[in-house]
Coordinates of C-alpha atoms in Angstrom, one line a residue:
X1 CA 1.2 18.1 18.6
X2 CA 4.4 18.5 16.7
X3 CA 6.5 16.4 14.3
X4 CA 9.5 15.1 15.7
X5 CA 12.6 17.2 14.6
X6 CA 16.1 17.8 15.7
X7 CA 17.5 20.8 17.9
X8 CA 15.1 22.6 20.2
X9 CA 11.3 21.9 20.6
X10 CA 8.8 24.5 19.6
X11 CA 8.2 27.0 22.5
X12 CA 5.2 26.1 24.5
X13 CA 4.2 26.8 28.1
X14 CA 3.6 23.2 29.2
X15 CA 4.7 21.1 32.1
X16 CA 4.5 17.6 30.4
X17 CA 6.2 16.7 27.2
X18 CA 5.2 13.3 25.6
X19 CA 7.3 11.6 22.8
X20 CA 5.2 9.3 20.8
X21 CA 7.7 7.2 18.6
X22 CA 8.5 4.1 16.7
X23 CA 11.3 2.1 18.4
X24 CA 14.1 3.3 16.0
X25 CA 17.5 4.2 17.2
X26 CA 18.0 7.1 14.9
X27 CA 14.8 8.7 16.5
X28 CA 16.4 8.3 20.0
X29 CA 19.3 10.6 18.9
X30 CA 16.7 13.3 17.9
X31 CA 14.8 12.9 21.2
X32 CA 18.1 13.2 23.2
X33 CA 18.8 16.4 21.4
X34 CA 15.3 17.8 22.2
X35 CA 15.6 16.8 25.9
X36 CA 19.0 18.2 26.4
X37 CA 18.1 21.6 24.7
X38 CA 14.9 21.8 27.0
X39 CA 17.0 21.1 30.1
X40 CA 19.2 24.1 29.1
X41 CA 16.3 26.3 28.3
X42 CA 14.8 26.9 31.7
X43 CA 11.9 25.6 33.8
X44 CA 12.0 21.9 34.6
X45 CA 9.7 19.9 32.3
X46 CA 8.3 16.3 32.9
X47 CA 9.3 14.0 29.9
X48 CA 7.4 10.9 29.0
X49 CA 8.0 8.5 26.0
X50 CA 5.4 6.1 24.4
X51 CA 6.9 3.5 22.1
X52 CA 4.5 2.3 19.3
X53 CA 3.7 -0.6 19.1
X54 CA 6.5 -2.1 21.6
X55 CA 9.1 -1.0 24.0
X56 CA 12.6 -1.5 22.9
X57 CA 15.5 -2.3 25.3
X58 CA 18.0 -1.3 22.5
X59 CA 16.3 2.2 22.4
X60 CA 16.3 2.6 26.0
X61 CA 19.9 1.6 26.1
X62 CA 20.7 4.4 23.5
X63 CA 18.8 7.0 25.6
X64 CA 21.0 5.9 28.6
X65 CA 24.1 6.2 26.6
X66 CA 23.1 9.7 25.5
X67 CA 22.5 10.5 29.2
X68 CA 18.8 11.3 29.1
X69 CA 17.0 8.0 30.1
X70 CA 16.6 9.4 33.7
X71 CA 14.7 12.4 32.4
X72 CA 11.7 10.3 31.4
X73 CA 9.2 9.7 34.2
X74 CA 7.2 7.3 32.2
X75 CA 8.5 4.8 29.6
X76 CA 5.6 2.8 28.2
X77 CA 4.3 1.2 25.1
X78 CA 1.2 1.8 23.1
X79 CA 0.2 -1.3 21.2
X80 CA -1.2 0.2 18.0
X81 CA -1.1 -2.7 15.6
X82 CA -3.7 -2.1 12.8
X83 CA -4.8 1.4 12.0
X84 CA -8.1 1.9 10.1
X85 CA -7.6 3.9 6.9
X86 CA -11.0 3.4 5.3
X87 CA -14.2 1.3 5.8
X88 CA -12.5 -1.6 4.2
X89 CA -8.8 -1.0 4.8
X90 CA -6.4 -1.5 7.7
X91 CA -2.7 -0.9 7.6
X92 CA 0.1 -1.3 10.3
X93 CA 2.2 1.4 8.4
X94 CA 5.4 -0.4 9.1
X95 CA 7.7 1.0 6.5
X96 CA 10.5 -1.5 6.9
X97 CA 8.4 -4.8 7.1
X98 CA 9.4 -6.2 3.7
X99 CA 13.1 -5.4 4.2
X100 CA 13.1 -6.9 7.7
X101 CA 11.2 -10.1 6.7
X102 CA 13.0 -10.9 3.4
X103 CA 16.4 -9.4 3.8
X104 CA 17.2 -9.3 7.4
X105 CA 15.2 -12.4 8.7
X106 CA 13.6 -10.2 11.4
X107 CA 10.2 -11.5 12.1
X108 CA 9.1 -8.7 14.5
X109 CA 6.6 -7.3 12.0
X110 CA 5.1 -10.7 11.5
X111 CA 4.5 -11.0 15.3
X112 CA 2.8 -7.6 15.2
X113 CA 0.6 -8.8 12.3
X114 CA -0.4 -11.9 14.2
X115 CA -1.1 -9.8 17.4
X116 CA -3.2 -7.4 15.3
X117 CA -5.3 -10.3 13.8
X118 CA -5.8 -11.7 17.3
X119 CA -7.2 -8.4 18.5
X120 CA -9.4 -8.4 15.3
X121 CA -10.6 -11.8 16.2
X122 CA -11.3 -10.7 19.9
X123 CA -13.5 -7.9 18.5
X124 CA -15.2 -9.6 15.6
X125 CA -15.1 -13.3 16.4
X126 CA -12.9 -16.2 15.5
X127 CA -12.3 -16.5 11.7
X128 CA -13.2 -20.2 10.9
X129 CA -10.8 -20.8 8.0
X130 CA -7.3 -19.5 7.3
X131 CA -5.7 -19.8 4.0
X132 CA -2.2 -18.8 3.2
X133 CA 0.5 -18.7 0.5
X134 CA 4.2 -18.0 1.3
X135 CA 6.8 -18.5 4.0
X136 CA 5.8 -15.4 6.1
X137 CA 2.1 -16.3 5.8
X138 CA 2.9 -19.8 7.2
X139 CA 4.7 -18.2 10.2
X140 CA 1.9 -15.7 10.9
X141 CA -0.6 -18.6 11.0
X142 CA 1.6 -20.6 13.3
X143 CA 2.0 -17.6 15.7
X144 CA -1.8 -17.1 15.7
X145 CA -2.5 -20.8 16.5
X146 CA 0.2 -20.5 19.2
X147 CA -1.4 -17.3 20.7
X148 CA -4.8 -18.9 20.6
X149 CA -3.4 -22.0 22.5
X150 CA -1.9 -19.7 25.1
X151 CA -5.4 -18.1 25.7
X152 CA -7.4 -21.3 25.9
X153 CA -9.0 -20.2 29.2
X154 CA -11.3 -17.6 27.5
X155 CA -13.7 -18.8 24.9
X156 CA -14.6 -16.3 22.2
X157 CA -18.3 -16.1 22.2
X158 CA -18.7 -13.4 19.5
X159 CA -20.5 -14.3 16.4
X160 CA -17.8 -14.3 13.6
X161 CA -18.0 -11.4 11.1
X162 CA -15.4 -12.9 8.7
X163 CA -15.7 -16.3 7.0
X164 CA -12.1 -16.6 5.7
X165 CA -8.7 -15.1 6.2
X166 CA -6.3 -15.1 3.5
X167 CA -2.5 -14.4 4.3
X168 CA -0.5 -13.5 1.3
X169 CA 3.2 -13.0 1.1
X170 CA 4.4 -10.0 -0.9
X171 CA 7.2 -12.1 -2.5
X172 CA 4.5 -14.4 -4.0
X173 CA 3.7 -11.6 -6.3
X174 CA 6.7 -9.2 -6.8
X175 CA 5.5 -8.1 -10.2
X176 CA 2.3 -6.1 -9.2
X177 CA 4.0 -3.3 -7.3
X178 CA 6.7 -2.7 -9.9
X179 CA 4.1 -1.8 -12.6
X180 CA 2.7 1.6 -13.0
X181 CA -0.8 1.8 -11.4
X182 CA -3.5 3.1 -13.7
X183 CA -6.4 3.8 -11.4
X184 CA -7.1 7.4 -10.3
X185 CA -6.0 6.8 -6.7
X186 CA -3.0 4.8 -7.9
X187 CA -1.8 7.5 -10.3
X188 CA -2.0 10.2 -7.5
X189 CA 0.1 7.9 -5.4
X190 CA 2.5 7.0 -8.2
X191 CA 3.1 10.9 -9.1
X192 CA 2.6 12.7 -5.9
X193 CA 2.6 10.0 -3.2
X194 CA -0.2 9.6 -0.7
X195 CA 1.0 9.6 3.0
X196 CA -1.6 8.6 5.6
X197 CA -4.6 9.5 3.4
X198 CA -3.1 12.8 2.5
X199 CA -1.7 14.0 -0.8
X200 CA 0.6 17.1 -1.4
X201 CA -0.2 18.6 -4.7
X202 CA 1.4 21.6 -6.7
X203 CA -0.5 24.8 -5.8
X204 CA -0.7 26.3 -9.2
X205 CA -4.0 24.5 -10.3
X206 CA -5.7 25.3 -6.9
X207 CA -4.6 28.8 -5.9
X208 CA -5.8 32.0 -7.6
X209 CA -3.4 33.3 -10.2
X210 CA -2.4 36.4 -8.2
X211 CA -1.2 34.6 -5.1
X212 CA 2.1 33.7 -6.8
X213 CA 4.0 30.6 -5.5
X214 CA 2.1 29.3 -2.5
X215 CA 2.6 26.2 -0.4
X216 CA 1.7 22.7 -1.7
X217 CA -2.0 22.0 -1.6
X218 CA -2.7 19.3 1.1
X219 CA -5.8 17.3 0.4
X220 CA -7.3 14.4 2.4
X221 CA -8.3 11.6 0.4
X222 CA -10.8 8.9 1.7
X223 CA -14.3 7.5 1.0
X224 CA -15.9 10.0 3.3
X225 CA -15.8 12.3 0.2
X226 CA -18.7 11.2 -2.0
X227 CA -17.0 12.1 -5.3
X228 CA -13.7 10.5 -4.5
X229 CA -15.3 7.3 -3.3
X230 CA -16.9 7.2 -6.8
X231 CA -13.8 7.7 -8.9
X232 CA -10.9 6.6 -6.7
X233 CA -10.9 3.0 -8.1
X234 CA -11.7 3.7 -11.8
X235 CA -9.1 3.5 -14.5
X236 CA -7.9 7.1 -15.1
X237 CA -9.4 7.0 -18.6
X238 CA -12.8 6.7 -17.2
X239 CA -12.5 9.5 -14.7
X240 CA -13.0 12.5 -17.2
X241 CA -16.5 11.4 -18.2
X242 CA -17.6 11.0 -14.6
X243 CA -16.3 14.4 -13.6
X244 CA -18.1 16.1 -16.7
X245 CA -21.4 14.3 -15.8
X246 CA -21.0 15.5 -12.2
X247 CA -20.4 19.0 -13.3
X248 CA -23.8 19.0 -15.3
X249 CA -25.6 17.6 -12.3
X250 CA -24.2 20.2 -9.9
X251 CA -24.8 23.1 -12.3
X252 CA -28.5 21.9 -12.7
X253 CA -28.9 21.7 -9.0
X254 CA -27.7 25.3 -8.7
X255 CA -30.1 26.4 -11.5
X256 CA -33.0 25.0 -9.4
X257 CA -32.9 28.1 -7.4
X258 CA -34.6 30.1 -10.1
X259 CA -37.6 27.7 -9.9
X260 CA -37.9 28.1 -6.1
X261 CA -41.1 30.3 -5.8
X262 CA -42.6 29.7 -2.5
X263 CA -41.0 30.2 1.0
X264 CA -41.0 26.3 1.4
X265 CA -39.2 25.8 -1.8
X266 CA -36.7 28.4 -1.1
X267 CA -36.1 27.0 2.4
X268 CA -35.6 23.5 0.9
X269 CA -33.0 24.9 -1.5
X270 CA -31.2 26.7 1.3
X271 CA -31.0 23.6 3.4
X272 CA -29.4 21.6 0.4
X273 CA -26.9 24.6 -0.2
X274 CA -24.1 23.3 2.2
X275 CA -24.0 19.9 0.5
X276 CA -24.1 21.3 -3.0
X277 CA -21.3 23.8 -2.2
X278 CA -19.2 21.0 -0.8
X279 CA -19.9 18.9 -3.9
X280 CA -18.8 21.8 -6.0
X281 CA -15.6 22.3 -4.1
X282 CA -14.9 18.6 -4.3
X283 CA -15.5 18.6 -8.1
X284 CA -13.1 21.6 -8.5
X285 CA -10.4 19.8 -6.5
X286 CA -10.6 16.6 -8.5
X287 CA -10.8 18.4 -11.9
X288 CA -7.6 20.1 -10.9
X289 CA -5.9 16.8 -9.8
X290 CA -7.1 15.1 -13.1
X291 CA -5.6 17.9 -15.1
X292 CA -2.2 17.6 -13.2
X293 CA -2.3 13.8 -13.8
X294 CA -3.2 14.2 -17.4
X295 CA -0.1 16.4 -18.0
X296 CA 2.0 13.5 -16.8
X297 CA 0.1 10.7 -18.5
X298 CA 0.0 12.3 -22.0
X299 CA 3.7 12.9 -22.0
X300 CA 5.9 10.9 -24.4
X301 CA 8.1 9.5 -21.7
X302 CA 5.1 8.1 -19.8
X303 CA 3.8 6.5 -22.8
X304 CA 7.1 4.8 -23.6
X305 CA 7.6 3.6 -20.1
X306 CA 4.1 2.1 -20.0
X307 CA 4.6 0.4 -23.5
X308 CA 7.8 -1.3 -22.2
X309 CA 6.1 -2.4 -19.0
X310 CA 3.1 -3.8 -20.9
X311 CA 5.4 -5.6 -23.3
X312 CA 7.3 -7.3 -20.4
X313 CA 4.0 -8.3 -18.7
X314 CA 2.7 -9.8 -21.8
X315 CA 6.0 -11.8 -22.3
X316 CA 7.6 -9.7 -25.2
X317 CA 11.4 -9.4 -25.3
X318 CA 11.9 -10.1 -21.7
X319 CA 15.2 -12.1 -22.2
X320 CA 17.4 -9.3 -23.7
X321 CA 18.7 -5.8 -23.0
X322 CA 15.9 -3.3 -23.5
X323 CA 16.7 -0.2 -25.6
X324 CA 14.3 2.1 -23.6
X325 CA 16.1 1.0 -20.2
X326 CA 19.5 1.7 -21.9
X327 CA 18.4 5.2 -22.9
X328 CA 17.0 5.9 -19.4
X329 CA 20.3 5.0 -17.9
X330 CA 22.3 7.0 -20.5
X331 CA 20.1 10.0 -19.8
X332 CA 20.4 9.5 -16.1
X333 CA 16.7 9.3 -15.4
X334 CA 15.8 8.8 -11.7
X335 CA 17.5 5.7 -10.4
X336 CA 14.3 4.3 -8.8
X337 CA 12.6 4.5 -12.2
X338 CA 15.4 2.5 -13.8
X339 CA 15.5 0.0 -11.0
X340 CA 11.8 -0.6 -11.2
X341 CA 11.9 -1.4 -14.9
X342 CA 14.9 -3.7 -14.5
X343 CA 13.3 -5.5 -11.7
X344 CA 10.1 -5.8 -13.7
X345 CA 11.9 -7.3 -16.6
X346 CA 13.7 -9.8 -14.3
X347 CA 10.4 -10.9 -12.6
X348 CA 8.6 -11.3 -16.0
X349 CA 11.5 -13.6 -17.1
X350 CA 12.1 -15.6 -13.9
X351 CA 15.4 -13.9 -13.6
X352 CA 17.7 -12.4 -16.2
X353 CA 20.4 -14.2 -18.2
X354 CA 23.8 -13.6 -16.4
X355 CA 25.1 -11.6 -19.4
X356 CA 22.0 -9.3 -19.4
X357 CA 22.1 -8.9 -15.7
X358 CA 25.8 -8.1 -15.5
X359 CA 25.4 -5.5 -18.4
X360 CA 22.6 -3.7 -16.4
X361 CA 24.5 -3.8 -13.2
X362 CA 27.6 -2.3 -14.8
X363 CA 25.7 0.4 -16.5
X364 CA 23.8 1.4 -13.4
X365 CA 27.0 1.5 -11.2
X366 CA 29.0 3.4 -13.8
X367 CA 26.3 5.9 -14.2
X368 CA 24.8 6.4 -10.8
X369 CA 27.8 5.5 -8.6
X370 CA 29.3 2.5 -7.1
X371 CA 27.7 3.2 -3.7
X372 CA 24.5 1.5 -5.2
X373 CA 26.3 -1.9 -5.3
X374 CA 24.6 -2.5 -1.9
X375 CA 21.2 -1.7 -3.3
X376 CA 21.7 -4.1 -6.1
X377 CA 22.6 -6.7 -3.6
X378 CA 19.5 -6.1 -1.6
X379 CA 17.3 -6.3 -4.7
X380 CA 18.9 -9.6 -5.7
X381 CA 18.5 -11.0 -2.2
X382 CA 14.8 -10.0 -2.2
X383 CA 14.4 -11.9 -5.5
X384 CA 13.5 -8.8 -7.5
X385 CA 16.7 -8.7 -9.6
X386 CA 18.3 -12.1 -10.0
X387 CA 20.1 -14.4 -12.6
X388 CA 17.8 -17.0 -14.2
X389 CA 18.5 -20.4 -12.5
X390 CA 17.9 -23.7 -14.3
X391 CA 17.4 -21.8 -17.5
X392 CA 13.7 -22.0 -17.4
X393 CA 11.2 -19.1 -17.5
X394 CA 8.1 -20.0 -15.5
X395 CA 6.3 -16.7 -15.9
X396 CA 4.4 -17.5 -19.2
X397 CA 2.9 -20.7 -17.5
X398 CA 1.8 -18.5 -14.5
X399 CA 0.5 -15.8 -16.9
X400 CA -1.5 -18.3 -19.1
X401 CA -2.9 -20.4 -16.2
X402 CA -4.0 -17.3 -14.1
X403 CA -5.0 -15.2 -17.1
X404 CA -2.7 -12.4 -16.0
X405 CA -2.8 -10.6 -19.3
X406 CA -6.0 -9.6 -21.1
X407 CA -5.7 -8.0 -24.4
X408 CA -9.2 -6.5 -24.7
X409 CA -9.8 -4.5 -21.6
X410 CA -12.8 -2.3 -21.2
X411 CA -11.5 0.6 -19.1
X412 CA -14.9 2.5 -19.0
X413 CA -17.1 -0.4 -17.8
X414 CA -14.7 -3.1 -16.7
X415 CA -15.7 -6.7 -16.5
X416 CA -12.3 -8.0 -15.1
X417 CA -9.7 -6.9 -12.5
X418 CA -7.3 -6.2 -15.3
X419 CA -8.6 -2.8 -15.8
X420 CA -6.5 -1.4 -13.0
X421 CA -3.2 -1.9 -15.0
X422 CA -5.0 -1.6 -18.5
X423 CA -4.3 -5.3 -19.4
X424 CA -2.5 -6.9 -16.5
X425 CA -4.6 -8.6 -13.8
X426 CA -2.6 -8.5 -10.4
X427 CA -1.4 -12.0 -9.6
X428 CA -2.2 -11.4 -5.8
X429 CA -5.9 -10.5 -6.6
X430 CA -6.3 -13.3 -9.1
X431 CA -5.2 -15.8 -6.3
X432 CA -7.8 -14.3 -4.1
X433 CA -10.5 -14.5 -6.8
X434 CA -9.6 -18.1 -7.6
X435 CA -9.7 -19.1 -3.9
X436 CA -13.2 -17.7 -3.5
X437 CA -14.4 -19.8 -6.7
X438 CA -13.6 -22.5 -7.8
X439 CA -10.9 -23.0 -5.1
X440 CA -7.1 -23.4 -5.1
X441 CA -7.3 -27.1 -6.2
X442 CA -7.8 -26.0 -9.8
X443 CA -4.3 -24.2 -9.8
X444 CA -2.2 -26.6 -7.8
X445 CA 0.5 -26.6 -10.5
X446 CA 1.0 -22.8 -10.5
X447 CA 1.0 -22.7 -6.6
X448 CA 3.8 -25.1 -6.6
X449 CA 5.8 -22.7 -9.0
X450 CA 5.1 -19.6 -6.9
X451 CA 7.5 -19.2 -3.9
X452 CA 6.6 -20.6 -0.4
X453 CA 4.0 -23.1 0.9
X454 CA 0.3 -22.8 0.5
X455 CA -1.9 -24.1 3.4
X456 CA -5.3 -24.2 4.9
X457 CA -6.2 -24.2 8.6
X458 CA -9.5 -24.4 10.4
X459 CA -10.3 -22.8 13.7
X460 CA -13.1 -24.7 15.4
X461 CA -16.0 -22.5 16.5
X462 CA -18.1 -23.2 19.6
X463 CA -21.6 -24.6 18.9
X464 CA -24.1 -22.0 18.2
X465 CA -21.6 -19.6 16.5
X466 CA -21.5 -21.5 13.1
X467 CA -22.9 -19.3 10.4
X468 CA -26.0 -20.4 8.6
X469 CA -25.7 -18.5 5.2
X470 CA -28.8 -17.0 3.8
X471 CA -29.3 -17.5 0.0
X472 CA -27.6 -14.6 -1.7
X473 CA -25.6 -13.6 1.3
X474 CA -21.9 -12.8 0.6
X475 CA -19.0 -14.4 2.3
X476 CA -16.6 -12.0 4.0
X477 CA -12.9 -12.5 3.4
X478 CA -10.2 -10.6 5.3
X479 CA -7.1 -10.5 3.0
X480 CA -3.8 -9.7 4.7
X481 CA -0.8 -8.6 2.5
X482 CA 2.4 -9.3 4.4
X483 CA 5.0 -6.9 2.9
X484 CA 2.7 -4.1 1.6
X485 CA -0.1 -3.6 -1.0
X486 CA -0.7 -1.1 -3.7
X487 CA -3.8 1.1 -4.4
X488 CA -4.4 -0.7 -7.6
X489 CA -4.7 -4.1 -5.8
X490 CA -7.1 -2.6 -3.3
X491 CA -9.2 -1.1 -6.3
X492 CA -9.2 -4.7 -7.9
X493 CA -10.5 -6.3 -4.6
X494 CA -13.2 -3.6 -4.3
X495 CA -14.2 -4.3 -7.9
X496 CA -14.6 -8.0 -7.0
X497 CA -16.6 -7.1 -3.8
X498 CA -19.1 -5.1 -5.9
X499 CA -19.7 -7.8 -8.5
X500 CA -23.3 -9.0 -8.5
X501 CA -22.6 -12.7 -8.7
X502 CA -19.1 -12.4 -6.9
X503 CA -20.2 -14.1 -3.7
X504 CA -17.5 -12.5 -1.6
X505 CA -16.8 -9.2 0.1
X506 CA -13.1 -8.3 0.8
X507 CA -11.7 -6.3 3.7
X508 CA -8.0 -5.5 3.2
X509 CA -5.3 -5.4 5.8
X510 CA -1.5 -4.9 5.2
X511 CA 1.8 -4.1 6.8
X512 CA 2.2 -0.9 4.6
X513 CA 0.3 0.9 1.8
X514 CA 3.0 1.4 -0.9
X515 CA 3.7 1.7 -4.5
X516 CA 6.8 0.6 -6.5
X517 CA 8.9 3.7 -5.9
X518 CA 8.4 3.6 -2.2
X519 CA 9.0 -0.2 -2.0
X520 CA 12.2 0.0 -4.1
X521 CA 13.3 3.1 -2.0
X522 CA 12.8 1.1 1.2
X523 CA 15.2 -1.6 -0.1
X524 CA 17.9 0.9 -1.1
X525 CA 20.9 1.3 1.1
X526 CA 21.5 4.9 2.0
X527 CA 25.2 5.6 1.4
X528 CA 26.7 7.2 4.6

């Protein structure tokens, strides 16, 4: 299996070549190049193409225009909607979903989300209650209800696993992804990027000194690794103490070999050896990653940026031009970093005063180039960077009612979800928490301020499938983020699932796992 690249395909003595692709026009150009170069190369090959998740007439037309459509024996679709990333996490990995829904008015990804949810219900039973907030959430719920009506013939007789489904639009909470995540997994994603559960890290902390400059170290990150499962959702400041405790436990376990006297004891020690060596390797890797992250988080610039973010989120000086942002532009810091901060200020002030907004736009265009005017337009259309209308800032009301800012956060032993951003509680997760108890009726006023409708739908269950809840048994809520979710939000939901008296366990689904940088990058127009 090879990654799709231009020019010739890697040499291989095979008869069949299968292209497994998303239905995107630019990929068709690469495929055509591959096919034409193979035809010139020699023996006749059989080509097949699988579109994921749907076939596209536009793509097939492009292949026809390029003169290669006839080369494909099979042109099929592979309907892969939701991909499991972990025991409690599913993603469609649709990079363009947010841009398509909110900028281009293209609802294809919403249809795929609804279809994925119908597949889940076919496997795990009808979800009795659907809650939602936002325009896209409303559309997904409508599509699901319509699909259910169309399949009336077959009654789902599977006992339901999920009690509730919560559909949340990303634009209900634009603030959370813009802030810097401060959990261990969140920081790995912010600094190095996590792609499909893998992170590529600089080799110097992993390779022996004499090897010189090697390739980036590629590590798989998921809960199958015991240590990672324990530290991934902790605030980074709490990770060091866990790693040092683990180191003591592992070295004590290795010391046990001196106490093994009888053959039976030696045999028992040897049987534990593979697990202990894996634990030691895992500890070495995560100690190295923690050192790499610490180098970044202890830098002066990281501290300055975090201070500005936390001031905005707690409502300080959000209505005037910020000195730190001015300095970043003047020193030509990465454009994505500047845009994240400006958008964060805009969201925390329900839009910027026209004078402040014009100043930022002018500075950005004069420093980074006028081709970025399209990007600024996209950010404005998405509601991330906009002028304040009506002269009223609603953010303080939302912040106070939903308790989005907590001054005294215990990062080591957290008692509230705000630990994932060291003070800021993700708005999206707070909505999920309040839905579980005491219910959304208590926050009607705030729900009206936030964009899009909020609604509740019931799906009747056949008699005999209604759940009789045992005392102490938790509800299971599937929460679907339409437009993407960050690792910090996932960590906050896992924290709520683990609370003794929480009463709700969460399974998370999304259109894309993302962070602020990848989100802004997806909204940027690439100049030709």
